[in-house]
Amino acid sequence: MNEKFEPLRFAHLPTPLEHLSRLLNREDGPDLWIKRDDQTGLAFGGNKTRKLEYLLADALNIGARTLITRGAIQSNHCRQTAAAAARTGLNCTLVLTGDPPEEITGNVLLDELLGALIVWTSGNDPETVMHQTFGEAQERGLKPYLIPYGGSNHLGVLAYAEAMQEVIQQGFSGDRIVLASSSGGTQAGLCLGAALYGFEGKITGISVDLPAGELTEIITKLIETTSSWLDVNVQIHEGTVEVNDAYLGEGYGVVGEIESGAIDAFAKKEGILLDPVYTARAAGGMLDMIHRGEIESDEKVLFWHTGGTPAIFAYGEEITVESSQ
Ligand SMILES: *Cc1c(COP(=O)(O)O)cnc(C)c1O
C-alpha cells in the first residue's frame, strides 16, 4: 500500500474476481476472468468510486464544502461523485453537456435523487462552463473542490495503482487485462500498479472516444505525473501503454452491433450486465480480438468491468435484444 496518501474508505473492496466459463462456448479459447468493479458498492458502483476515495480525502483535507465536476448526460463519473458527496456531507454541482433531456432516467435520475445541482452547458464548451461554475462558487463562499474530467489526475491514478495491487493479492497473474479507456486514469493507474507491484502481462485499453495516439499520450503523462508525485521511478517503454481504437464505431455513446452483441452475450451466458457506452464497447472489442486471433487462444485474460450499469435504462431503444427462446 502507498504511504503517501490516506484515502477515505467507502467502496466495497476487494471487488470479486470471477471466472467466465460460459461466455466463449468452447474449451479451447482464452481463459477468461472478470474483475467486478461494477460492484464497488456506491450507488450502483463503477470505477470512479475508487478514484473518489482519494479525491474526497483530498477535498476534506483542504476544507472544501462543494464538489464540482463535469461529464456527459449519462455520466457514471458524475453519478458516483454525487453519491460520494452525499455520503460525506458535501454539496455537489454537476456540469452536464447539452440541454435537459425530455426523459429523466438512468444516471441523470440518480444525480437528482442524490441531491446534486445540475448545470446544463447548452452548447457552450463544457470545460469552460465548469471553470465558470467553480469561480462563481468560490465567490459565493461555497468552498468548491474541482474534480477533473473522469476523476483522472494523480489521485485517481493512484487509486487504480492500488486496484492493481488488489487483483494481484487476489491471486491473479495472467497474460492480459482488457478495459474500457476514456479519460485514461484507470489505464494509467493499472500500468503504474503493474510496474510497482509486478504484473507482467499486457494491459489493453479499448478506446471509447479518442484516437489511439491522443489517448496514449494522455495516459503516458498521467503515469509520469503520478510517479513523480509519488517519487518512484517507473520506466515507460514503447508498448507499455497499449490503446486499441478499432472500436470507436459511430462515436461516443452510439450503440452498434459490437456493443449490442457483447451486452447480449454477457447477459445471457454469464448473467452479467454491461453498460452500452463503455464496457460493452470494450467487451465487444475483446471478443472481436479473440475472434481475429489478436488475443491468442492460450492466453489468460482479465476483463476489468468498470461499471456504468444505470446507463442501460437510458439506452433501452438502442440496445437490440435478441430473444433466445
Ligand atoms: C469513466 C468510465 C470508464 C473510463 O475510465 P477512465 O479512467 O476515464 O479511462 C470506463 N467505464 C465506465 C463504465 C466509466 O464510467
CSV table of N, CA, C and O in Angstrom, one decimal, residues 84-202:
chain,number,residue,atom,x,y,z
A,84,ALA,N,-20.9,10.2,-3.6
A,84,ALA,CA,-19.8,10.3,-2.7
A,84,ALA,C,-20.0,11.6,-1.9
A,84,ALA,O,-19.7,11.7,-0.7
A,85,ALA,N,-20.5,12.7,-2.5
A,85,ALA,CA,-20.8,13.9,-1.9
A,85,ALA,C,-21.8,13.7,-0.8
A,85,ALA,O,-21.7,14.1,0.4
A,86,ALA,N,-22.9,13.0,-1.2
A,86,ALA,CA,-24.0,12.7,-0.2
A,86,ALA,C,-23.4,12.0,1.0
A,86,ALA,O,-23.7,12.3,2.1
A,87,ARG,N,-22.6,11.0,0.7
A,87,ARG,CA,-22.0,10.1,1.7
A,87,ARG,C,-21.2,10.8,2.7
A,87,ARG,O,-21.1,10.5,3.9
A,88,THR,N,-20.5,11.9,2.2
A,88,THR,CA,-19.6,12.6,3.1
A,88,THR,C,-20.1,14.0,3.6
A,88,THR,O,-19.4,14.7,4.2
A,89,GLY,N,-21.4,14.3,3.2
A,89,GLY,CA,-22.0,15.5,3.7
A,89,GLY,C,-21.5,16.8,2.9
A,89,GLY,O,-21.5,17.9,3.5
A,90,LEU,N,-21.0,16.6,1.7
A,90,LEU,CA,-20.6,17.7,0.9
A,90,LEU,C,-21.7,18.1,-0.1
A,90,LEU,O,-22.6,17.3,-0.4
A,91,ASN,N,-21.7,19.3,-0.6
A,91,ASN,CA,-22.6,19.7,-1.7
A,91,ASN,C,-22.0,19.3,-3.0
A,91,ASN,O,-20.8,19.1,-3.1
A,92,CYS,N,-22.8,19.2,-4.1
A,92,CYS,CA,-22.3,18.7,-5.3
A,92,CYS,C,-23.0,19.5,-6.5
A,92,CYS,O,-24.2,19.5,-6.6
A,93,THR,N,-22.2,20.1,-7.4
A,93,THR,CA,-22.7,20.7,-8.6
A,93,THR,C,-22.1,19.9,-9.8
A,93,THR,O,-20.9,19.8,-9.9
A,94,LEU,N,-23.0,19.4,-10.7
A,94,LEU,CA,-22.5,18.7,-11.8
A,94,LEU,C,-22.8,19.5,-13.1
A,94,LEU,O,-23.9,20.1,-13.3
A,95,VAL,N,-21.7,19.7,-13.9
A,95,VAL,CA,-21.9,20.3,-15.2
A,95,VAL,C,-22.1,19.2,-16.3
A,95,VAL,O,-21.2,18.5,-16.5
A,96,LEU,N,-23.3,19.1,-16.8
A,96,LEU,CA,-23.6,18.1,-17.8
A,96,LEU,C,-23.7,18.7,-19.2
A,96,LEU,O,-24.3,19.8,-19.4
A,97,THR,N,-23.2,18.0,-20.2
A,97,THR,CA,-23.1,18.5,-21.5
A,97,THR,C,-24.5,18.5,-22.2
A,97,THR,O,-25.2,17.4,-22.2
A,98,GLY,N,-24.9,19.6,-22.7
A,98,GLY,CA,-26.2,19.6,-23.5
A,98,GLY,C,-27.3,20.3,-22.8
A,98,GLY,O,-27.1,21.2,-21.9
A,99,ASP,N,-28.5,20.0,-23.2
A,99,ASP,CA,-29.7,20.5,-22.6
A,99,ASP,C,-30.4,19.5,-21.8
A,99,ASP,O,-30.2,18.3,-22.0
A,100,PRO,N,-31.3,19.9,-20.8
A,100,PRO,CA,-32.0,18.9,-20.0
A,100,PRO,C,-32.8,18.0,-21.0
A,100,PRO,O,-33.5,18.4,-21.9
A,101,PRO,N,-32.7,16.7,-20.7
A,101,PRO,CA,-33.4,15.7,-21.6
A,101,PRO,C,-34.9,15.7,-21.3
A,101,PRO,O,-35.3,16.1,-20.3
A,102,GLU,N,-35.6,15.2,-22.3
A,102,GLU,CA,-37.1,15.1,-22.1
A,102,GLU,C,-37.4,14.1,-21.0
A,102,GLU,O,-38.3,14.3,-20.2
A,103,GLU,N,-36.6,13.0,-21.0
A,103,GLU,CA,-36.9,12.0,-20.0
A,103,GLU,C,-35.8,11.9,-19.0
A,103,GLU,O,-34.6,11.7,-19.4
A,104,ILE,N,-36.1,12.0,-17.8
A,104,ILE,CA,-35.1,12.0,-16.7
A,104,ILE,C,-35.0,10.5,-16.3
A,104,ILE,O,-35.8,10.0,-15.6
A,105,THR,N,-33.9,9.9,-16.8
A,105,THR,CA,-33.8,8.4,-16.5
A,105,THR,C,-32.3,8.1,-16.4
A,105,THR,O,-31.4,8.9,-16.6
A,106,GLY,N,-32.0,6.8,-16.0
A,106,GLY,CA,-30.6,6.4,-15.9
A,106,GLY,C,-29.8,7.2,-14.9
A,106,GLY,O,-30.3,7.6,-13.8
A,107,ASN,N,-28.6,7.6,-15.3
A,107,ASN,CA,-27.7,8.4,-14.3
A,107,ASN,C,-28.3,9.7,-14.0
A,107,ASN,O,-28.0,10.2,-12.9
A,108,VAL,N,-29.0,10.4,-14.9
A,108,VAL,CA,-29.5,11.8,-14.6
A,108,VAL,C,-30.5,11.7,-13.5
A,108,VAL,O,-30.5,12.5,-12.6
A,109,LEU,N,-31.4,10.7,-13.5
A,109,LEU,CA,-32.3,10.5,-12.5
A,109,LEU,C,-31.6,10.3,-11.1
A,109,LEU,O,-32.0,10.9,-10.1
A,110,LEU,N,-30.6,9.5,-11.2
A,110,LEU,CA,-29.8,9.2,-9.9
A,110,LEU,C,-29.1,10.5,-9.4
A,110,LEU,O,-29.1,10.7,-8.2
A,111,ASP,N,-28.6,11.3,-10.3
A,111,ASP,CA,-27.9,12.6,-10.0
A,111,ASP,C,-28.9,13.4,-9.1
A,111,ASP,O,-28.6,14.0,-8.1
A,112,GLU,N,-30.1,13.4,-9.6
A,112,GLU,CA,-31.2,14.2,-8.9
A,112,GLU,C,-31.5,13.6,-7.6
A,112,GLU,O,-31.6,14.3,-6.6
A,113,LEU,N,-31.7,12.3,-7.6
A,113,LEU,CA,-32.0,11.6,-6.3
A,113,LEU,C,-31.0,11.8,-5.3
A,113,LEU,O,-31.2,12.0,-4.1
A,114,LEU,N,-29.7,11.9,-5.7
A,114,LEU,CA,-28.6,12.0,-4.8
A,114,LEU,C,-28.3,13.4,-4.4
A,114,LEU,O,-27.4,13.7,-3.6
A,115,GLY,N,-29.2,14.3,-4.9
A,115,GLY,CA,-29.1,15.7,-4.4
A,115,GLY,C,-28.2,16.7,-5.1
A,115,GLY,O,-27.9,17.8,-4.6
A,116,ALA,N,-27.7,16.3,-6.3
A,116,ALA,CA,-26.7,17.2,-7.0
A,116,ALA,C,-27.5,18.3,-7.7
A,116,ALA,O,-28.6,18.1,-8.1
A,117,LEU,N,-26.8,19.4,-7.7
A,117,LEU,CA,-27.3,20.6,-8.5
A,117,LEU,C,-26.8,20.4,-9.9
A,117,LEU,O,-25.6,20.1,-10.1
A,118,ILE,N,-27.6,20.5,-11.0
A,118,ILE,CA,-27.1,20.3,-12.3
A,118,ILE,C,-27.1,21.6,-13.1
A,118,ILE,O,-28.1,22.3,-13.1
A,119,VAL,N,-26.0,21.8,-13.7
A,119,VAL,CA,-25.8,23.0,-14.6
A,119,VAL,C,-25.7,22.4,-16.1
A,119,VAL,O,-24.8,21.6,-16.3
A,120,TRP,N,-26.6,22.8,-17.0
A,120,TRP,CA,-26.5,22.3,-18.4
A,120,TRP,C,-25.7,23.2,-19.2
A,120,TRP,O,-25.8,24.5,-19.1
A,121,THR,N,-24.8,22.7,-20.1
A,121,THR,CA,-23.9,23.6,-20.8
A,121,THR,C,-24.6,24.2,-22.1
A,121,THR,O,-24.1,25.2,-22.6
A,122,SER,N,-25.7,23.6,-22.5
A,122,SER,CA,-26.5,24.2,-23.7
A,122,SER,C,-25.6,24.7,-24.8
A,122,SER,O,-25.7,25.9,-25.1
A,123,GLY,N,-24.8,23.9,-25.3
A,123,GLY,CA,-24.0,24.3,-26.5
A,123,GLY,C,-22.7,25.1,-26.2
A,123,GLY,O,-21.9,25.3,-27.0
A,124,ASN,N,-22.4,25.4,-24.9
A,124,ASN,CA,-21.2,26.0,-24.5
A,124,ASN,C,-20.1,25.0,-24.2
A,124,ASN,O,-20.4,23.8,-24.0
A,125,ASP,N,-18.9,25.4,-24.3
A,125,ASP,CA,-17.8,24.5,-24.0
A,125,ASP,C,-17.8,24.0,-22.6
A,125,ASP,O,-17.8,24.8,-21.6
A,126,PRO,N,-18.0,22.6,-22.4
A,126,PRO,CA,-18.2,22.1,-21.0
A,126,PRO,C,-17.0,22.4,-20.0
A,126,PRO,O,-17.3,22.8,-18.9
A,127,GLU,N,-15.8,22.4,-20.5
A,127,GLU,CA,-14.7,22.7,-19.6
A,127,GLU,C,-14.7,24.2,-19.1
A,127,GLU,O,-14.5,24.5,-18.0
A,128,THR,N,-15.1,25.0,-20.1
A,128,THR,CA,-15.2,26.5,-19.7
A,128,THR,C,-16.4,26.7,-18.7
A,128,THR,O,-16.2,27.4,-17.7
A,129,VAL,N,-17.5,26.0,-19.0
A,129,VAL,CA,-18.6,26.2,-18.1
A,129,VAL,C,-18.3,25.7,-16.7
A,129,VAL,O,-18.6,26.3,-15.6
A,130,MET,N,-17.5,24.5,-16.6
A,130,MET,CA,-17.1,24.0,-15.3
A,130,MET,C,-16.2,25.0,-14.5
A,130,MET,O,-16.4,25.2,-13.4
A,131,HIS,N,-15.3,25.6,-15.3
A,131,HIS,CA,-14.4,26.6,-14.6
A,131,HIS,C,-15.2,27.9,-14.1
A,131,HIS,O,-14.9,28.4,-13.1
A,132,GLN,N,-16.2,28.3,-15.0
A,132,GLN,CA,-17.0,29.4,-14.6
A,132,GLN,C,-17.8,29.1,-13.3
A,132,GLN,O,-17.9,29.9,-12.4
A,133,THR,N,-18.4,27.8,-13.3
A,133,THR,CA,-19.2,27.4,-12.2
A,133,THR,C,-18.3,27.4,-10.9
A,133,THR,O,-18.8,27.8,-9.8
A,134,PHE,N,-17.1,26.9,-11.1
A,134,PHE,CA,-16.2,26.9,-10.0
A,134,PHE,C,-15.9,28.3,-9.4
A,134,PHE,O,-15.9,28.5,-8.2
A,135,GLY,N,-15.6,29.2,-10.4
A,135,GLY,CA,-15.3,30.6,-10.0
A,135,GLY,C,-16.5,31.2,-9.2
A,135,GLY,O,-16.3,31.9,-8.2
A,136,GLU,N,-17.7,31.0,-9.7
A,136,GLU,CA,-18.9,31.6,-9.1
A,136,GLU,C,-19.0,31.0,-7.7
A,136,GLU,O,-19.4,31.7,-6.7
A,137,ALA,N,-18.8,29.7,-7.6
A,137,ALA,CA,-19.0,29.0,-6.2
A,137,ALA,C,-17.9,29.6,-5.3
A,137,ALA,O,-18.2,29.8,-4.1
A,138,GLN,N,-16.7,29.9,-5.8
A,138,GLN,CA,-15.7,30.4,-4.9
A,138,GLN,C,-16.1,31.8,-4.4
A,138,GLN,O,-16.0,32.1,-3.2
A,139,GLU,N,-16.6,32.6,-5.3
A,139,GLU,CA,-17.1,34.0,-5.0
A,139,GLU,C,-18.2,33.9,-3.9
A,139,GLU,O,-18.3,34.8,-3.1
A,140,ARG,N,-19.0,33.0,-4.0
A,140,ARG,CA,-20.2,32.9,-3.1
A,140,ARG,C,-19.8,32.2,-1.8
A,140,ARG,O,-20.6,31.9,-0.9
A,141,GLY,N,-18.5,31.8,-1.6
A,141,GLY,CA,-18.0,31.3,-0.4
A,141,GLY,C,-18.4,29.8,-0.2
A,141,GLY,O,-18.5,29.3,1.0
A,142,LEU,N,-18.6,29.1,-1.3
A,142,LEU,CA,-19.1,27.7,-1.2
A,142,LEU,C,-18.0,26.7,-1.0
A,142,LEU,O,-18.2,25.5,-0.9
A,143,LYS,N,-16.7,27.2,-1.0
A,143,LYS,CA,-15.5,26.3,-0.8
A,143,LYS,C,-15.5,25.2,-1.8
A,143,LYS,O,-15.6,24.0,-1.4
A,144,PRO,N,-15.5,25.5,-3.1
A,144,PRO,CA,-15.6,24.4,-4.1
A,144,PRO,C,-14.3,23.6,-4.2
A,144,PRO,O,-13.2,24.1,-4.0
A,145,TYR,N,-14.4,22.4,-4.7
A,145,TYR,CA,-13.3,21.5,-5.0
A,145,TYR,C,-13.5,21.0,-6.4
A,145,TYR,O,-14.6,20.4,-6.6
A,146,LEU,N,-12.6,21.2,-7.3
A,146,LEU,CA,-12.7,20.8,-8.7
A,146,LEU,C,-12.2,19.4,-8.9
A,146,LEU,O,-11.0,19.1,-8.7
A,147,ILE,N,-13.1,18.5,-9.3
A,147,ILE,CA,-12.7,17.1,-9.7
A,147,ILE,C,-12.6,17.1,-11.2
A,147,ILE,O,-13.5,17.4,-11.9
A,148,PRO,N,-11.4,16.8,-11.7
A,148,PRO,CA,-11.2,16.9,-13.2
A,148,PRO,C,-12.0,15.8,-13.9
A,148,PRO,O,-12.5,14.9,-13.3
A,149,TYR,N,-12.2,16.0,-15.2
A,149,TYR,CA,-13.0,15.1,-16.0
A,149,TYR,C,-12.6,13.7,-15.8
A,149,TYR,O,-11.4,13.4,-15.8
A,150,GLY,N,-13.5,12.9,-15.5
A,150,GLY,CA,-13.3,11.4,-15.3
A,150,GLY,C,-12.5,11.1,-14.0
A,150,GLY,O,-12.1,10.0,-13.7
A,151,GLY,N,-12.3,12.2,-13.1
A,151,GLY,CA,-11.5,12.0,-11.9
A,151,GLY,C,-10.1,11.6,-12.2
A,151,GLY,O,-9.4,10.9,-11.4
A,152,SER,N,-9.6,11.9,-13.4
A,152,SER,CA,-8.3,11.5,-13.8
A,152,SER,C,-7.2,12.5,-13.5
A,152,SER,O,-6.8,13.3,-14.4
A,153,ASN,N,-6.6,12.4,-12.3
A,153,ASN,CA,-5.4,13.2,-12.0
A,153,ASN,C,-4.5,12.2,-11.2
A,153,ASN,O,-4.8,11.0,-11.1
A,154,HIS,N,-3.5,12.7,-10.5
A,154,HIS,CA,-2.6,11.8,-9.8
A,154,HIS,C,-3.3,11.0,-8.7
A,154,HIS,O,-2.9,9.8,-8.4
A,155,LEU,N,-4.4,11.6,-8.1
A,155,LEU,CA,-5.1,10.8,-7.1
A,155,LEU,C,-5.9,9.7,-7.6
A,155,LEU,O,-5.9,8.6,-7.1
A,156,GLY,N,-6.6,10.0,-8.8
A,156,GLY,CA,-7.4,8.9,-9.4
A,156,GLY,C,-6.5,7.8,-9.9
A,156,GLY,O,-6.8,6.6,-9.8
A,157,VAL,N,-5.3,8.2,-10.4
A,157,VAL,CA,-4.4,7.2,-11.0
A,157,VAL,C,-3.9,6.3,-9.8
A,157,VAL,O,-3.8,5.1,-9.9
A,158,LEU,N,-3.5,7.0,-8.7
A,158,LEU,CA,-3.0,6.2,-7.5
A,158,LEU,C,-4.1,5.2,-7.1
A,158,LEU,O,-3.7,4.0,-6.8
A,159,ALA,N,-5.4,5.6,-7.1
A,159,ALA,CA,-6.4,4.6,-6.7
A,159,ALA,C,-6.4,3.4,-7.6
A,159,ALA,O,-6.5,2.2,-7.1
A,160,TYR,N,-6.1,3.5,-8.9
A,160,TYR,CA,-6.0,2.3,-9.7
A,160,TYR,C,-4.7,1.6,-9.7
A,160,TYR,O,-4.7,0.4,-10.0
A,161,ALA,N,-3.7,2.3,-9.3
A,161,ALA,CA,-2.4,1.5,-9.0
A,161,ALA,C,-2.7,0.6,-7.8
A,161,ALA,O,-2.3,-0.6,-7.8
A,162,GLU,N,-3.4,1.1,-6.8
A,162,GLU,CA,-3.8,0.2,-5.7
A,162,GLU,C,-4.7,-0.9,-6.1
A,162,GLU,O,-4.7,-2.0,-5.5
A,163,ALA,N,-5.6,-0.6,-7.0
A,163,ALA,CA,-6.5,-1.7,-7.5
A,163,ALA,C,-5.7,-2.8,-8.2
A,163,ALA,O,-6.1,-4.0,-8.1
A,164,MET,N,-4.6,-2.4,-8.8
A,164,MET,CA,-3.8,-3.5,-9.4
A,164,MET,C,-3.2,-4.3,-8.3
A,164,MET,O,-3.1,-5.6,-8.4
A,165,GLN,N,-2.7,-3.7,-7.3
A,165,GLN,CA,-2.2,-4.5,-6.2
A,165,GLN,C,-3.3,-5.4,-5.6
A,165,GLN,O,-3.0,-6.6,-5.3
A,166,GLU,N,-4.5,-4.9,-5.5
A,166,GLU,CA,-5.6,-5.7,-5.0
A,166,GLU,C,-5.8,-7.0,-5.8
A,166,GLU,O,-5.9,-8.1,-5.3
A,167,VAL,N,-5.8,-6.9,-7.2
A,167,VAL,CA,-6.1,-8.1,-8.0
A,167,VAL,C,-4.9,-9.0,-8.0
A,167,VAL,O,-5.1,-10.3,-8.0
A,168,ILE,N,-3.7,-8.5,-7.8
A,168,ILE,CA,-2.5,-9.4,-7.6
A,168,ILE,C,-2.7,-10.2,-6.3
A,168,ILE,O,-2.4,-11.4,-6.3
A,169,GLN,N,-3.1,-9.4,-5.3
A,169,GLN,CA,-3.3,-10.1,-4.0
A,169,GLN,C,-4.4,-11.1,-4.0
A,169,GLN,O,-4.4,-12.1,-3.2
A,170,GLN,N,-5.3,-11.0,-4.9
A,170,GLN,CA,-6.4,-12.0,-5.1
A,170,GLN,C,-5.9,-13.2,-5.8
A,170,GLN,O,-6.6,-14.2,-6.0
A,171,GLY,N,-4.6,-13.2,-6.3
A,171,GLY,CA,-4.0,-14.3,-6.9
A,171,GLY,C,-4.0,-14.3,-8.4
A,171,GLY,O,-3.7,-15.2,-9.1
A,172,PHE,N,-4.4,-13.1,-9.0
A,172,PHE,CA,-4.4,-13.0,-10.5
A,172,PHE,C,-3.1,-12.8,-11.0
A,172,PHE,O,-2.4,-11.8,-10.7
A,173,SER,N,-2.6,-13.7,-11.9
A,173,SER,CA,-1.5,-13.3,-12.7
A,173,SER,C,-1.8,-13.9,-14.1
A,173,SER,O,-2.2,-15.0,-14.2
A,174,GLY,N,-1.8,-13.1,-15.1
A,174,GLY,CA,-2.2,-13.5,-16.4
A,174,GLY,C,-1.5,-12.9,-17.5
A,174,GLY,O,-0.5,-12.2,-17.2
A,175,ASP,N,-1.9,-13.1,-18.7
A,175,ASP,CA,-1.2,-12.6,-19.9
A,175,ASP,C,-1.7,-11.2,-20.2
A,175,ASP,O,-1.0,-10.4,-20.9
A,176,ARG,N,-3.0,-10.9,-19.8
A,176,ARG,CA,-3.5,-9.6,-20.4
A,176,ARG,C,-4.7,-9.1,-19.5
A,176,ARG,O,-5.5,-10.0,-19.0
A,177,ILE,N,-4.8,-7.8,-19.4
A,177,ILE,CA,-6.0,-7.2,-18.8
A,177,ILE,C,-6.6,-6.3,-20.0
A,177,ILE,O,-5.9,-5.6,-20.7
A,178,VAL,N,-7.9,-6.4,-20.1
A,178,VAL,CA,-8.6,-5.6,-21.1
A,178,VAL,C,-9.6,-4.7,-20.4
A,178,VAL,O,-10.3,-5.2,-19.5
A,179,LEU,N,-9.6,-3.4,-20.7
A,179,LEU,CA,-10.6,-2.5,-20.1
A,179,LEU,C,-11.0,-1.4,-21.1
A,179,LEU,O,-10.4,-1.1,-22.1
A,180,ALA,N,-12.1,-0.7,-20.7
A,180,ALA,CA,-12.6,0.4,-21.5
A,180,ALA,C,-11.8,1.6,-21.0
A,180,ALA,O,-11.7,1.9,-19.8
A,181,SER,N,-11.3,2.4,-21.9
A,181,SER,CA,-10.4,3.6,-21.6
A,181,SER,C,-11.0,4.8,-22.2
A,181,SER,O,-11.3,4.9,-23.4
A,182,SER,N,-11.1,5.9,-21.4
A,182,SER,CA,-11.6,7.1,-21.9
A,182,SER,C,-10.9,8.4,-21.5
A,182,SER,O,-10.2,9.0,-22.3
A,183,SER,N,-10.9,8.7,-20.2
A,183,SER,CA,-10.1,9.9,-19.7
A,183,SER,C,-8.7,9.4,-19.3
A,183,SER,O,-7.8,10.2,-19.0
A,184,GLY,N,-8.5,8.1,-19.3
A,184,GLY,CA,-7.2,7.5,-19.2
A,184,GLY,C,-6.7,7.2,-17.8
A,184,GLY,O,-5.7,6.5,-17.6
A,185,GLY,N,-7.4,7.7,-16.7
A,185,GLY,CA,-6.9,7.5,-15.4
A,185,GLY,C,-6.9,6.0,-14.9
A,185,GLY,O,-5.9,5.6,-14.2
A,186,THR,N,-7.9,5.3,-15.3
A,186,THR,CA,-7.9,3.9,-14.9
A,186,THR,C,-6.8,3.1,-15.5
A,186,THR,O,-6.0,2.4,-14.8
A,187,GLN,N,-6.6,3.3,-16.8
A,187,GLN,CA,-5.5,2.5,-17.5
A,187,GLN,C,-4.1,3.0,-17.0
A,187,GLN,O,-3.2,2.2,-16.8
A,188,ALA,N,-4.0,4.3,-16.8
A,188,ALA,CA,-2.7,4.8,-16.3
A,188,ALA,C,-2.4,4.2,-14.9
A,188,ALA,O,-1.3,3.8,-14.6
A,189,GLY,N,-3.4,4.1,-14.0
A,189,GLY,CA,-3.2,3.5,-12.7
A,189,GLY,C,-2.9,2.1,-12.8
A,189,GLY,O,-2.0,1.6,-12.1
A,190,LEU,N,-3.5,1.3,-13.7
A,190,LEU,CA,-3.2,-0.1,-13.8
A,190,LEU,C,-1.8,-0.3,-14.3
A,190,LEU,O,-1.0,-1.2,-13.8
A,191,CYS,N,-1.4,0.6,-15.3
A,191,CYS,CA,0.0,0.5,-15.8
A,191,CYS,C,1.0,0.8,-14.7
A,191,CYS,O,2.0,0.1,-14.5
A,192,LEU,N,0.7,1.8,-13.9
A,192,LEU,CA,1.6,2.2,-12.8
A,192,LEU,C,1.7,1.1,-11.7
A,192,LEU,O,2.7,0.7,-11.3
A,193,GLY,N,0.5,0.6,-11.4
A,193,GLY,CA,0.4,-0.5,-10.4
A,193,GLY,C,1.2,-1.8,-10.9
A,193,GLY,O,1.8,-2.5,-10.1
A,194,ALA,N,1.1,-2.0,-12.2
A,194,ALA,CA,1.8,-3.2,-12.8
A,194,ALA,C,3.3,-3.0,-12.6
A,194,ALA,O,4.0,-4.0,-12.2
A,195,ALA,N,3.8,-1.8,-12.8
A,195,ALA,CA,5.2,-1.6,-12.6
A,195,ALA,C,5.6,-1.6,-11.1
A,195,ALA,O,6.6,-2.2,-10.7
A,196,LEU,N,4.7,-1.1,-10.2
A,196,LEU,CA,5.1,-1.0,-8.8
A,196,LEU,C,4.9,-2.4,-8.1
A,196,LEU,O,5.7,-2.8,-7.3
A,197,TYR,N,3.9,-3.2,-8.5
A,197,TYR,CA,3.6,-4.4,-7.8
A,197,TYR,C,3.9,-5.7,-8.6
A,197,TYR,O,3.6,-6.8,-8.1
A,198,GLY,N,4.4,-5.5,-9.8
A,198,GLY,CA,4.8,-6.7,-10.6
A,198,GLY,C,3.8,-7.5,-11.3
A,198,GLY,O,3.7,-8.7,-11.2
A,199,PHE,N,3.0,-6.8,-12.2
A,199,PHE,CA,2.2,-7.6,-13.1
A,199,PHE,C,2.8,-7.5,-14.5
A,199,PHE,O,3.1,-6.4,-15.0
A,200,GLU,N,3.1,-8.6,-15.1
A,200,GLU,CA,3.9,-8.6,-16.3
A,200,GLU,C,3.1,-8.8,-17.6
A,200,GLU,O,3.7,-8.7,-18.7
A,201,GLY,N,1.8,-9.0,-17.5
A,201,GLY,CA,1.0,-9.1,-18.7
A,201,GLY,C,0.8,-7.8,-19.4
A,201,GLY,O,1.3,-6.8,-19.0
A,202,LYS,N,0.1,-7.9,-20.5
A,202,LYS,CA,-0.3,-6.7,-21.3
A,202,LYS,C,-1.5,-6.0,-20.7
A,202,LYS,O,-2.3,-6.7,-20.0
